[in-house]
XYZ file of C-alpha atoms in Angstrom:
141
model
C 0.000 0.000 0.000
C 1.397 3.374 -0.959
C 0.440 6.704 0.506
C -0.075 9.637 -1.820
C 1.669 12.604 -0.211
C -0.898 14.906 -1.787
C -3.589 13.392 0.459
C -1.654 13.959 3.697
C -2.887 16.705 6.019
C 0.475 18.444 6.336
C 1.068 22.026 5.228
C 3.720 22.504 2.578
C 5.712 24.938 4.738
C 6.148 22.216 7.387
C 7.743 19.591 5.195
C 9.889 22.219 3.465
C 11.206 23.363 6.861
C 11.800 19.731 7.856
C 13.773 19.175 4.648
C 15.875 22.266 5.417
C 16.556 21.014 8.956
C 17.552 17.648 7.493
C 20.027 19.384 5.189
C 21.336 21.382 8.154
C 21.868 18.132 10.071
C 23.870 16.750 7.132
C 26.075 19.860 7.276
C 26.429 19.407 11.039
C 27.427 15.782 10.431
C 30.090 16.922 7.965
C 31.438 19.467 10.452
C 31.479 16.911 13.284
C 33.244 14.230 11.230
C 35.215 15.625 8.283
C 36.133 18.888 10.033
C 36.331 17.176 13.415
C 39.529 18.677 14.842
C 38.658 22.170 13.592
C 35.156 21.913 15.097
C 36.472 20.593 18.408
C 38.989 23.389 18.854
C 37.347 26.373 17.135
C 33.604 25.846 17.481
C 33.238 23.710 20.595
C 36.308 25.221 22.253
C 37.580 21.920 23.622
C 41.008 21.606 25.209
C 42.404 18.711 23.192
C 45.503 18.497 25.406
C 43.360 16.454 27.798
C 41.821 13.159 26.634
C 42.160 14.251 22.997
C 41.139 10.976 21.369
C 38.178 10.444 23.706
C 36.846 13.943 23.055
C 37.249 13.598 19.287
C 35.607 10.170 19.359
C 32.575 11.520 21.220
C 32.239 14.580 18.994
C 32.687 12.446 15.859
C 30.114 9.930 17.069
C 27.658 12.787 17.454
C 28.424 13.710 13.840
C 27.476 10.212 12.713
C 24.091 10.636 14.405
C 23.716 13.981 12.559
C 24.016 12.132 9.244
C 21.334 9.723 10.385
C 18.916 12.393 11.637
C 19.523 14.503 8.531
C 18.650 11.662 6.191
C 15.661 10.645 8.316
C 14.245 14.187 8.430
C 14.526 14.469 4.649
C 12.905 11.058 4.146
C 10.073 11.876 6.558
C 9.470 15.209 4.817
C 9.314 13.537 1.414
C 7.733 10.160 2.160
C 5.940 10.241 5.540
C 4.384 13.679 5.802
C 1.662 12.379 8.093
C 4.183 12.238 10.958
C 5.899 15.593 10.269
C 4.033 17.433 13.085
C 4.941 14.752 15.623
C 8.605 14.873 14.645
C 8.626 18.661 15.119
C 7.394 18.002 18.650
C 9.746 15.058 19.330
C 12.917 16.963 18.398
C 12.749 19.722 21.049
C 11.387 17.329 23.673
C 14.357 15.008 23.062
C 16.971 17.761 23.124
C 15.516 19.490 26.177
C 15.020 16.254 28.130
C 18.496 15.021 27.187
C 20.024 18.383 28.086
C 18.312 18.287 31.467
C 19.581 14.766 32.187
C 23.126 15.616 31.120
C 23.145 18.802 33.216
C 22.485 16.714 36.321
C 25.876 15.000 36.022
C 28.073 17.272 33.890
C 28.707 20.897 33.117
C 30.976 22.191 30.412
C 33.736 24.730 30.482
C 33.921 24.605 26.676
C 32.767 27.486 24.495
C 29.859 25.440 23.042
C 29.944 27.493 19.843
C 27.147 25.451 18.256
C 24.706 26.164 21.092
C 23.204 29.374 19.643
C 22.435 27.549 16.380
C 20.859 24.679 18.320
C 18.660 27.117 20.259
C 17.417 28.484 16.921
C 16.978 24.892 15.631
C 14.812 23.997 18.637
C 12.871 27.264 18.364
C 12.175 26.571 14.679
C 10.829 23.126 15.602
C 8.558 24.530 18.310
C 7.432 27.431 16.126
C 6.688 25.135 13.194
C 4.725 22.746 15.416
C 2.618 25.652 16.710
C 2.166 26.980 13.154
C 0.928 23.535 12.046
C -1.629 23.533 14.884
C -2.806 27.023 13.886
C -2.970 25.962 10.220
C -5.062 22.901 11.110
C -7.448 24.984 13.225
C -7.848 27.578 10.481
C -8.418 24.819 7.937
C -11.237 23.391 10.086
C -12.961 26.796 10.255
């Protein structure tokens, strides 16, 4: 059974934004893997004189997950538009919950140069989810 994406109740702006976020995640994956040492020192602000290989391994592993989430967001936007609103909700919930759990056991002295972009990323997800709800309510009226 195939689903015709034209019959899905998902506004076009939502899946376009999800595709853009997927592309952004692919860029983040590239930065975290191909440009790993540069990202660690210049964006994250890590001191690689201490546990260099462990820090690079962790940052690089995060980059691998960026490739995965990037491809999944693009695939969802193109092939499973019926779940787009739920994914926009799941992303900030996951990041905020994970951030809370991590903050209970660790704090960073690093620059965290990617944090401002991630705040915008999360805000875009929340804003798009709210916009979808408004769109659905207006469509019902």
